[in-house]
Coordinates of C-alpha atoms in Angstrom, one line a residue:
Chain G
M128 CA 106.3 77.5 19.2
S129 CA 107.4 76.8 22.7
T130 CA 107.3 79.4 25.5
K131 CA 111.1 79.8 25.2
D132 CA 110.8 80.8 21.7
L133 CA 108.1 83.2 22.6
T134 CA 110.3 84.9 25.2
A135 CA 113.1 85.1 22.8
V136 CA 110.9 86.8 20.2
R137 CA 109.7 89.2 22.7
R138 CA 113.1 90.1 23.9
G139 CA 114.4 90.4 20.3
V140 CA 111.5 92.5 19.1
G141 CA 110.5 95.0 21.6
I142 CA 112.7 95.4 24.6
R143 CA 116.3 95.1 23.8
P144 CA 116.9 98.8 22.7
K145 CA 115.5 100.1 25.9
T146 CA 117.4 97.8 28.2
S147 CA 120.0 100.2 29.6
A148 CA 117.5 102.9 30.4
R149 CA 115.2 100.3 31.9
S150 CA 118.0 98.9 34.2
A151 CA 118.9 102.4 35.4
I152 CA 115.3 102.8 36.4
N153 CA 115.3 99.5 38.0
I154 CA 118.4 100.3 40.0
T155 CA 117.0 103.5 41.4
K156 CA 113.7 101.8 42.1
K157 CA 115.7 99.1 44.0
V158 CA 117.6 101.7 46.0
V159 CA 114.4 103.6 46.8
T160 CA 112.5 100.6 48.0
G161 CA 115.5 99.4 49.9
F162 CA 115.8 102.7 51.6
L163 CA 112.1 102.7 52.5
Y164 CA 112.3 99.2 53.7
A165 CA 115.1 100.1 56.1
I166 CA 113.3 103.1 57.4
G167 CA 110.2 101.0 57.9
I168 CA 112.0 98.2 59.9
I169 CA 113.8 100.7 62.1
F170 CA 110.6 102.6 62.8
L171 CA 108.7 99.2 63.6
L172 CA 111.6 98.2 65.9
L173 CA 111.5 101.4 67.8
V174 CA 107.6 101.3 68.1
F175 CA 107.8 97.8 69.6
L176 CA 111.1 97.8 71.5
V177 CA 111.1 101.3 73.1
P178 CA 108.2 100.4 75.5
V179 CA 110.0 97.2 76.5
Y180 CA 113.2 99.0 77.2
W181 CA 111.4 101.7 79.1
M182 CA 109.8 99.1 81.3
V183 CA 113.1 97.4 82.1
L184 CA 114.9 100.7 82.5
T185 CA 112.3 102.0 85.0
A186 CA 112.3 98.7 86.9
V187 CA 116.0 99.3 88.0
E188 CA 115.8 102.9 88.6
S189 CA 116.0 104.6 92.1
A190 CA 113.1 106.6 93.4
N191 CA 115.0 109.8 92.5
Q192 CA 115.9 108.6 89.1
V193 CA 112.3 107.7 88.3
V194 CA 111.1 111.4 88.7
Q195 CA 114.0 112.9 87.0
N196 CA 113.3 115.4 84.3
P197 CA 114.4 115.0 81.4
P198 CA 114.1 111.3 81.8
L199 CA 117.1 109.1 82.0
F200 CA 117.9 106.8 79.1
W201 CA 120.5 104.8 80.9
V202 CA 121.2 103.9 84.6
S203 CA 124.8 103.0 85.6
A204 CA 123.9 101.4 89.0
P205 CA 120.7 99.3 88.6
Q206 CA 118.6 99.0 91.6
W207 CA 117.8 95.2 91.8
D208 CA 116.2 95.9 95.2
N209 CA 113.1 97.1 93.4
F210 CA 112.2 93.5 92.5
V211 CA 112.6 92.4 96.2
K212 CA 110.6 95.3 97.3
A213 CA 107.9 94.7 94.6
F214 CA 107.7 91.1 95.8
E215 CA 107.4 91.9 99.5
S216 CA 105.3 94.9 99.5
I217 CA 102.3 93.1 98.1
D218 CA 101.8 89.5 99.0
F219 CA 103.2 88.5 95.6
W220 CA 103.6 84.8 96.4
H221 CA 100.0 84.7 97.4
Y222 CA 98.8 86.0 94.0
T223 CA 101.3 83.8 92.1
K224 CA 100.0 80.7 94.0
N225 CA 96.5 81.6 93.0
S226 CA 97.5 82.3 89.4
L227 CA 99.2 78.9 89.2
I228 CA 96.2 77.0 90.7
V229 CA 93.8 78.6 88.4
T230 CA 95.9 78.4 85.2
F231 CA 96.8 74.7 85.7
S232 CA 93.3 73.6 86.8
V233 CA 91.8 75.2 83.8
M234 CA 94.3 73.6 81.7
I235 CA 93.7 70.0 83.1
L236 CA 89.9 70.5 83.0
Q237 CA 90.0 71.6 79.4
F238 CA 92.2 68.5 78.7
I239 CA 89.5 66.3 80.0
T240 CA 86.5 68.0 78.4
V241 CA 88.0 69.1 74.9
I242 CA 89.6 65.8 73.8
P243 CA 86.5 63.5 73.9
A244 CA 84.3 66.3 72.5
A245 CA 86.6 67.1 69.7
Y246 CA 86.8 63.4 68.9
A247 CA 83.1 62.9 68.8
F248 CA 82.6 66.0 66.6
A249 CA 85.3 64.7 64.3
R250 CA 84.5 61.0 64.0
Y251 CA 80.9 60.4 64.8
R252 CA 77.6 61.1 63.1
F253 CA 74.8 61.7 65.5
K254 CA 71.6 63.5 65.7
G255 CA 71.9 67.2 66.7
K256 CA 75.7 67.3 65.9
K257 CA 75.3 70.4 63.8
I258 CA 73.4 72.3 66.3
L259 CA 75.7 71.2 69.2
F260 CA 78.6 72.3 67.1
S261 CA 77.2 75.6 66.4
I262 CA 76.6 76.1 70.1
T263 CA 80.3 75.2 70.6
L264 CA 81.5 77.8 68.1
L265 CA 78.9 80.3 69.7
T266 CA 80.6 80.0 73.0
M267 CA 83.9 81.4 71.4
M268 CA 82.0 84.5 70.6
L269 CA 80.2 85.1 73.9
P270 CA 81.9 88.1 75.7
A271 CA 82.7 87.4 79.3
Q272 CA 81.9 91.1 79.8
L273 CA 78.1 90.0 79.5
T274 CA 78.1 86.5 80.8
F275 CA 79.7 87.4 84.1
L276 CA 76.4 89.1 85.3
P277 CA 74.3 86.0 85.5
V278 CA 77.3 83.8 86.5
Y279 CA 78.2 86.2 89.4
L280 CA 74.7 86.2 90.8
M281 CA 74.6 82.4 90.5
F282 CA 77.9 82.0 92.5
A283 CA 76.6 84.5 95.0
R284 CA 73.5 82.6 95.5
L285 CA 75.5 79.4 96.0
K286 CA 77.7 81.5 98.5
L287 CA 80.8 80.7 96.3
I288 CA 82.2 84.4 95.9
N289 CA 85.8 84.5 96.7
N290 CA 86.0 80.8 96.1
I291 CA 88.7 79.8 93.6
M292 CA 86.3 77.6 91.9
T293 CA 84.6 80.7 90.4
L294 CA 87.8 81.4 88.5
I295 CA 88.2 77.8 87.3
L296 CA 84.9 76.3 86.4
P297 CA 83.7 78.9 83.9
F298 CA 86.6 78.0 81.8
G299 CA 86.1 74.2 82.2
A300 CA 85.3 73.8 78.5
S301 CA 86.8 75.5 75.5
G302 CA 84.9 76.1 72.2
F303 CA 88.0 77.2 70.5
G304 CA 89.9 74.0 71.8
I305 CA 87.3 71.8 70.5
F306 CA 87.2 73.6 67.1
M307 CA 90.9 73.3 66.7
L308 CA 91.4 69.8 67.9
R309 CA 88.4 68.5 65.8
Q310 CA 90.2 69.9 62.7
S311 CA 93.2 68.0 63.6
F312 CA 91.4 64.8 64.4
M313 CA 89.7 64.9 61.1
Q314 CA 92.9 64.9 59.1
I315 CA 93.9 61.5 60.5
P316 CA 93.1 59.0 57.7
E317 CA 90.2 56.8 58.3
E318 CA 92.2 53.6 57.1
I319 CA 94.5 53.9 60.3
L320 CA 91.3 53.8 62.4
E321 CA 89.9 51.0 60.4
A322 CA 93.0 48.9 60.9
A323 CA 92.9 49.5 64.7
R324 CA 89.3 48.5 64.8
L325 CA 90.0 45.3 62.8
D326 CA 92.6 44.6 65.6
K327 CA 89.6 45.1 68.1
A328 CA 91.1 48.1 69.8
S329 CA 88.7 49.8 72.1
E330 CA 87.7 53.4 71.5
F331 CA 89.9 54.4 74.6
T332 CA 92.9 52.6 73.1
I333 CA 92.2 54.4 69.6
I334 CA 92.2 57.8 71.2
R335 CA 95.1 57.2 73.4
R336 CA 97.5 55.4 71.1
I337 CA 96.5 56.9 67.7
M338 CA 94.5 60.2 67.9
L339 CA 96.4 61.7 70.7
P340 CA 100.0 61.0 69.4
M341 CA 99.0 62.4 66.0
A342 CA 97.3 65.5 67.2
L343 CA 100.0 66.2 69.9
P344 CA 101.2 69.4 68.2
T345 CA 97.7 70.8 68.2
I346 CA 97.2 69.7 71.8
A347 CA 100.6 71.4 72.7
M348 CA 99.4 74.6 70.9
L349 CA 96.2 74.5 72.7
A350 CA 97.9 74.1 76.1
L351 CA 100.0 77.1 75.3
F352 CA 97.0 79.1 74.3
T353 CA 95.0 78.3 77.4
F354 CA 98.2 78.9 79.7
I355 CA 98.7 82.4 78.3
T356 CA 95.1 83.5 78.2
T357 CA 94.3 82.2 81.8
W358 CA 97.7 83.6 83.2
N359 CA 97.0 87.0 81.6
D360 CA 93.3 87.3 82.4
Y361 CA 92.5 90.4 84.4
Y362 CA 88.8 90.8 83.8
W363 CA 87.3 87.6 85.3
P364 CA 89.2 87.6 88.6
L365 CA 88.4 91.2 89.0
V366 CA 84.5 91.0 88.5
M367 CA 84.3 87.6 90.4
T368 CA 86.0 88.5 93.6
T369 CA 85.4 91.1 96.3
T370 CA 88.6 90.4 98.3
D371 CA 92.1 89.4 97.6
E372 CA 91.7 85.9 98.9
V373 CA 91.7 84.1 95.6
Q374 CA 92.7 87.1 93.2
T375 CA 95.4 86.3 90.7
L376 CA 98.6 88.3 89.8
P377 CA 97.1 90.7 87.1
V378 CA 94.6 91.9 89.7
G379 CA 97.0 91.8 92.6
I380 CA 99.9 93.6 90.8
T381 CA 97.6 96.8 90.3
G382 CA 98.0 97.1 94.2
L383 CA 101.7 98.1 93.5
Q384 CA 100.6 101.5 92.3
N385 CA 99.5 102.4 96.0
I386 CA 102.3 100.9 98.2
E387 CA 103.8 104.3 98.7
V388 CA 102.6 107.9 98.4
G389 CA 103.8 109.6 95.2
I390 CA 105.4 107.9 92.2
T391 CA 105.9 104.1 92.6
Q392 CA 106.5 103.3 88.9
H393 CA 109.8 101.5 89.6
Y394 CA 108.1 99.0 91.7
V395 CA 105.2 98.7 89.3
M396 CA 107.5 98.0 86.4
A397 CA 109.6 95.4 88.6
G398 CA 106.4 93.6 89.5
N399 CA 105.3 93.7 86.0
I400 CA 108.5 92.0 84.8
L401 CA 108.0 89.3 87.4
M402 CA 104.4 88.7 86.3
I403 CA 105.1 88.5 82.6
L404 CA 108.3 86.5 83.0
P405 CA 106.7 83.0 82.6
V406 CA 104.8 84.1 79.4
V407 CA 107.9 85.7 78.0
I408 CA 109.9 82.5 78.6
V409 CA 107.3 80.4 77.1
F410 CA 107.0 82.7 74.1
L411 CA 110.8 82.7 73.5
I412 CA 110.8 78.9 73.4
A413 CA 107.8 78.3 71.3
Q414 CA 107.0 81.5 69.5
K415 CA 106.0 79.7 66.3
Q416 CA 103.4 77.5 68.0
I417 CA 102.1 80.3 70.0
I418 CA 101.7 82.5 67.0
K419 CA 100.0 79.7 65.1
A420 CA 97.6 79.1 67.9
F421 CA 96.5 82.6 68.4
T422 CA 96.1 83.3 64.7
Y423 CA 94.4 80.0 64.1
T424 CA 90.8 81.3 63.6
G425 CA 92.2 84.2 61.5
E426 CA 94.1 82.3 59.0
K427 CA 91.6 79.3 58.6
Chain I
M249 CA 93.3 46.3 76.0
N250 CA 89.8 46.4 77.6
K251 CA 88.6 42.8 78.2
T252 CA 85.0 43.3 77.9
A253 CA 85.2 45.2 74.7
R254 CA 87.1 42.4 73.2
L255 CA 84.6 39.7 74.4
K256 CA 81.4 41.2 73.3
P257 CA 80.7 43.9 70.8
L258 CA 78.9 47.0 72.2
Q259 CA 75.1 47.0 72.2
P260 CA 73.7 49.1 69.4
G261 CA 72.1 51.4 72.0
M262 CA 75.4 51.9 73.6
R263 CA 77.0 52.7 70.4
K264 CA 74.5 55.4 69.7
A265 CA 75.1 57.0 73.1
K266 CA 78.8 57.1 72.9
P267 CA 79.3 60.4 70.9
Y268 CA 76.8 62.1 73.4
L269 CA 78.8 60.7 76.3
F270 CA 81.9 62.1 74.8
I271 CA 80.6 65.7 74.3
L272 CA 78.5 65.6 77.6
P273 CA 81.1 67.3 79.9
S274 CA 81.9 70.1 77.5
M275 CA 78.2 70.8 76.9
L276 CA 77.4 70.8 80.7
F277 CA 80.1 73.6 81.0
F278 CA 78.6 75.4 78.0
A279 CA 75.1 75.2 79.3
V280 CA 75.9 76.5 82.8
F281 CA 78.5 79.1 81.8
A282 CA 77.3 80.3 78.3
I283 CA 73.9 79.4 77.4
Y284 CA 72.3 80.0 80.7
P285 CA 73.9 83.4 81.1
L286 CA 73.0 84.4 77.7
I287 CA 69.3 83.7 78.3
Y288 CA 69.3 85.0 81.9
I289 CA 70.9 88.3 81.2
I290 CA 67.9 89.0 78.9
V291 CA 65.4 87.9 81.7
L292 CA 67.3 90.0 84.1
S293 CA 67.0 93.1 82.0
F294 CA 63.3 93.1 82.6
F295 CA 63.6 92.9 86.3
D296 CA 64.8 95.1 89.2
R297 CA 67.3 93.0 91.0
S298 CA 68.8 94.3 94.2
I299 CA 71.9 92.9 95.9
I300 CA 69.9 90.9 98.5
G301 CA 68.2 89.0 95.6
D302 CA 64.7 90.3 95.5
M303 CA 63.4 90.3 92.0
T304 CA 60.5 92.6 90.8
F305 CA 59.3 92.5 87.2
V306 CA 59.4 96.0 85.8
G307 CA 58.9 95.5 82.1
F308 CA 60.8 97.8 79.9
E309 CA 61.5 100.2 82.7
N310 CA 65.3 99.5 82.8
F311 CA 65.5 100.3 79.2
I312 CA 63.3 103.4 79.5
K313 CA 65.6 104.6 82.3
L314 CA 68.7 103.8 80.2
F315 CA 67.5 105.8 77.1
N316 CA 66.5 108.7 79.3
N317 CA 69.9 108.7 81.1
P318 CA 71.7 112.0 79.9
E319 CA 74.8 109.8 80.2
F320 CA 73.6 107.4 77.6
G321 CA 74.4 109.5 74.6
P322 CA 77.9 110.2 75.6
I323 CA 78.4 106.6 76.5
M324 CA 77.3 105.5 73.0
K325 CA 79.4 108.2 71.4
N326 CA 82.6 107.0 73.4
T327 CA 81.8 103.4 72.4
V328 CA 81.6 104.3 68.7
V329 CA 84.4 106.8 68.6
Y330 CA 86.8 104.2 70.3
M331 CA 85.6 101.5 67.9
V332 CA 86.2 103.7 64.9
I333 CA 89.7 104.8 66.0
V334 CA 90.8 101.2 66.8
V335 CA 89.4 99.6 63.8
L336 CA 90.8 102.3 61.4
L337 CA 94.2 102.5 62.8
T338 CA 94.5 98.8 63.1
T339 CA 93.5 98.1 59.6
V340 CA 95.6 100.8 57.9
F341 CA 98.7 100.1 59.9
S342 CA 98.6 96.3 59.7
M343 CA 98.2 96.4 56.1
L344 CA 101.3 98.6 55.8
V345 CA 103.2 96.4 58.2
A346 CA 102.2 93.4 56.4
L347 CA 103.4 94.9 53.0
L348 CA 106.8 95.7 54.7
L349 CA 107.3 92.3 56.3
Q350 CA 105.7 90.1 53.6
R351 CA 108.8 88.5 52.2
P352 CA 109.9 85.4 54.2
T353 CA 113.3 86.5 55.0
R354 CA 114.9 85.8 58.4
L355 CA 114.9 89.6 59.5
N356 CA 111.2 89.9 58.6
K357 CA 110.3 86.8 60.5
I358 CA 112.1 88.1 63.6
V359 CA 110.5 91.5 63.3
Q360 CA 107.0 89.8 62.9
Q361 CA 107.6 87.8 66.2
I362 CA 108.6 91.1 68.0
A363 CA 105.6 92.9 66.7
F364 CA 103.4 90.0 67.6
S365 CA 104.7 89.7 71.2
P366 CA 102.4 92.3 72.9
Y367 CA 99.5 90.3 71.8
V368 CA 100.3 87.5 74.3
I369 CA 101.5 89.8 77.1
S370 CA 99.1 90.7 79.9
T371 CA 97.1 93.8 79.1
V372 CA 97.7 94.9 82.7
S373 CA 101.3 95.0 82.0
V374 CA 101.1 96.6 78.7
V375 CA 98.8 99.3 80.0
F376 CA 101.2 100.1 82.9
V377 CA 104.1 100.6 80.6
W378 CA 102.1 103.0 78.3
M379 CA 100.5 104.8 81.2
W380 CA 104.1 105.6 82.5
M381 CA 105.3 106.7 79.0
M382 CA 102.0 108.9 78.9
D383 CA 102.7 110.3 82.3
A384 CA 102.1 114.1 82.2
D385 CA 105.1 115.1 84.4
Y386 CA 107.7 112.4 83.9
G387 CA 106.5 110.6 80.8
L388 CA 108.7 109.8 77.9
F389 CA 106.0 111.2 75.3
N390 CA 105.8 114.7 76.8
Y391 CA 109.6 114.7 76.8
I392 CA 109.8 113.8 73.1
I393 CA 107.1 116.2 72.0
G394 CA 109.0 118.8 73.9
W395 CA 111.8 118.5 71.3
F396 CA 109.5 119.9 68.8
G397 CA 108.5 122.7 71.0
L398 CA 105.1 121.2 71.7
G399 CA 103.4 121.8 75.1
E400 CA 102.5 119.1 77.5
V401 CA 99.6 116.8 76.7
N402 CA 97.6 115.3 79.5
W403 CA 97.3 111.9 77.8
L404 CA 95.3 110.3 80.5
T405 CA 93.1 113.3 82.0
D406 CA 92.4 115.6 79.0
P407 CA 88.8 114.4 77.8
N408 CA 89.8 115.4 74.2
V409 CA 92.6 113.0 74.2
T410 CA 91.8 110.1 76.6
I411 CA 89.9 107.9 74.1
F412 CA 92.6 108.3 71.7
S413 CA 95.3 107.4 74.3
I414 CA 93.4 104.3 75.2
A415 CA 92.8 103.2 71.6
I416 CA 96.6 103.6 70.8
V417 CA 97.4 101.1 73.4
S418 CA 94.9 98.6 72.0
V419 CA 96.1 99.1 68.5
W420 CA 99.8 98.6 69.6
K421 CA 98.8 95.4 71.3
S422 CA 97.1 93.8 68.4
L423 CA 99.0 95.2 65.4
G424 CA 101.4 92.3 65.1
Y425 CA 98.5 89.8 65.3
N426 CA 96.6 91.5 62.5
A427 CA 99.7 92.0 60.3
I428 CA 100.6 88.2 60.5
I429 CA 97.2 87.2 59.4
I430 CA 97.3 89.6 56.5
I431 CA 100.8 88.4 55.6
A432 CA 99.4 84.7 55.5
A433 CA 96.7 86.0 53.1
L434 CA 99.2 87.8 51.0
N435 CA 101.5 84.7 50.7
A436 CA 98.4 82.6 49.7
I437 CA 97.8 84.6 46.6
P438 CA 98.9 82.4 43.6
K439 CA 102.2 83.6 42.1
H440 CA 101.1 83.4 38.4
Y441 CA 98.8 86.4 39.0
Y442 CA 101.8 88.4 39.5
E443 CA 103.6 86.9 36.6
A444 CA 100.8 87.9 34.4
A445 CA 100.7 91.4 35.8
K446 CA 104.5 91.7 35.2
L447 CA 104.2 90.5 31.5
D448 CA 101.5 93.3 31.1
N449 CA 104.0 95.8 32.6
S450 CA 101.5 96.7 35.3
S451 CA 102.9 99.2 37.7
S452 CA 103.3 97.9 41.3
V453 CA 100.8 100.3 42.6
K454 CA 98.3 99.2 40.1
T455 CA 99.1 95.6 40.8
Y456 CA 98.4 96.2 44.5
F457 CA 95.0 97.7 43.9
R458 CA 93.9 95.4 41.0
I459 CA 95.3 92.0 42.4
T460 CA 96.6 92.2 45.9
L461 CA 93.9 94.1 47.6
P462 CA 90.9 92.1 46.0
M463 CA 92.6 88.9 46.9
I464 CA 93.2 89.7 50.6
S465 CA 89.8 91.7 51.0
P466 CA 88.1 88.7 52.6
T467 CA 90.8 88.5 55.3
V468 CA 90.7 92.2 55.9
F469 CA 87.1 92.2 56.2
F470 CA 87.2 89.3 58.6
L471 CA 89.7 91.2 60.6
V472 CA 87.7 94.4 60.6
L473 CA 84.8 92.3 62.2
I474 CA 87.2 90.7 64.8
N475 CA 88.4 94.2 65.7
I476 CA 84.9 95.8 66.0
I477 CA 83.9 92.9 68.4
G478 CA 87.2 93.4 70.3
A479 CA 86.7 97.1 70.6
L480 CA 83.1 96.7 71.7
K481 CA 84.2 94.2 74.4
N482 CA 87.2 96.2 75.5
F483 CA 87.3 96.9 79.3
E484 CA 90.7 96.3 80.7
T485 CA 92.5 99.3 79.2
I486 CA 89.7 101.6 80.3
K487 CA 89.4 100.4 83.8
L488 CA 93.2 100.7 84.3
M489 CA 93.9 104.0 82.4
T490 CA 91.0 106.3 83.3
A491 CA 88.5 104.1 85.3
G492 CA 85.8 105.6 83.0
K493 CA 86.6 109.2 83.9
F494 CA 87.4 112.0 81.5
D495 CA 84.8 110.9 78.9
T496 CA 85.9 107.3 78.6
T497 CA 82.9 105.4 79.9
T498 CA 81.8 102.9 77.1
L499 CA 78.9 100.6 77.1
V500 CA 80.9 97.6 78.6
Y501 CA 82.2 99.9 81.4
F502 CA 78.8 101.1 82.1
V503 CA 77.6 97.5 82.5
Y504 CA 80.5 96.8 84.9
Q505 CA 80.0 99.9 86.8
N506 CA 76.3 99.4 87.5
A507 CA 76.7 95.7 88.2
R508 CA 79.8 95.7 90.4
E509 CA 79.8 99.2 91.9
Y510 CA 76.3 100.1 92.2
F511 CA 74.9 96.5 92.4
D512 CA 72.0 97.5 90.1
F513 CA 72.0 94.2 88.2
G514 CA 68.8 94.6 86.1
Y515 CA 69.8 98.0 84.8
A516 CA 73.3 96.7 84.1
S517 CA 71.6 93.8 82.2
S518 CA 69.6 96.1 80.1
A519 CA 72.7 98.0 78.9
G520 CA 74.3 94.5 78.4
V521 CA 71.4 93.4 76.2
I522 CA 72.0 96.5 74.0
L523 CA 75.6 95.5 73.6
M524 CA 74.7 91.9 73.0
V525 CA 72.6 93.0 70.0
F526 CA 75.4 94.8 68.5
I527 CA 77.9 91.9 69.0
A528 CA 75.2 89.5 67.8
I529 CA 75.0 91.4 64.4
I530 CA 78.7 91.4 63.8
T531 CA 79.1 87.8 65.0
L532 CA 76.4 86.8 62.4
L533 CA 78.5 88.5 59.7
Y534 CA 81.7 86.9 61.1
F535 CA 80.2 83.4 60.7
K536 CA 79.0 84.2 57.3
V537 CA 82.5 85.2 56.2
L538 CA 84.0 82.3 58.2
A539 CA 81.8 79.9 56.2
K540 CA 82.7 81.4 52.9
K541 CA 86.4 81.5 53.6
V542 CA 86.4 77.8 54.5
Y543 CA 84.4 77.2 51.4
Y544 CA 86.9 78.8 49.1
R545 CA 89.6 76.7 50.5

């Protein structure tokens, strides 16, 4: 008997008499789940969008509106000047410049160190590979909240505190990057490489002409990951510096709290928006790749 | 094409050295900025190290001083309480959100992206917005709870509330991240399990607890470990929201304070070593789970 017949038998024997009652239950069930679903979605959207709205709203309020009680939910005359004031009252450009230098230097350095290392781990057999790869994974788990102690003392001994290198060099290699790119390199079929070797292509040519183009989506994901984490980092610039000479935006922006006596939240929020703008734009353009990059270890 | 490579094949010795050359730059960075600090922080914990750089071996004195510090108990309590709140709330809420947004519809995908977005926004920025909403006098929260006739809550200064306030911000920031990973696990469950359950007329609650939950449990366990480590390492929200005041000093904050504010590096290191032991245990578990998950694929 085929499965079709079996279903027919089941239908015919047991279920038909109950069908109407059953569909009534099903309909109520559907209505209830649909209702719960709608409530859930609305609740979630409120939880995640209200803070964003509150930030934007506060950023365009006047000094009097900020301290209004009950709080305003709408302003008719947005104070765009708040952005100018936030930009001018701390040396915003100075911090932005530092952020840009640090972020792009780290990205370039990682590009140089990660690609060959991932290639070696993906395509070569060598003594000590296992232990060296374990060390690579271990570095992903080491908290900067502990490693900063010896690193700070080391830089202090070298008289490098408040040198921008202290914010770049510690992130010169990336365990996560090697892990991710190696995975991608391993998926490239060996036959393609064999063919290239038969054509007497050098190792450099193989990396440049075959490996990199095929792993390009992963490299782009990695670049986004490094850009976002470095741009956002607050801890490392805070503990490595003692003056604002090389401090980056996340540290610099905290200064907006003290530019005036009393409530300065409208300036803080305006500065906030300026700081997160690059990340927001990048996220709007490439949210799929970004989500994939950040959830990579979790989903694998 | 490289001319020399074409003319003569590489020497066997050179061939062997190649992978080492490729990984050398990365390994140098790891050696200086990961392995050396890992070892040196343990060394430091046995020394009295002042700001000018004098090192005196003091044995276990830093640890003894730490355990005898009347602050040590409360600090450990804060660390654990914070961790439990964050891990519990994150796990429960992200599983609920995952159930809600599991079906791959357009709307669900958009809500997922919105919920994920705080994860990639600077903590500084997120904290400022929440601090403003939690403001005792002009904040949104006290206004809203006023509708229900509740009095003002000092979200950022009342020692009974502060740890909870800080935890809420961390949960909000990483909820979408956790939910998306759980959704991926949910969608990886083979459909025929559900078909079989349907044939057996299993109720949806029963199906969830008998099929769904066991199937996603490795992922949930993995997330719990990640969240424990994240909570143990958390510094930024505490620094910005309370600066360790009002019963919010955790182990990480204590390390920072002693190193960067009191310049007592040996003492800070001893607290750091305690933290490291905790993180090492969780990390070992993490790699065990990671290996298993990879194996099952």
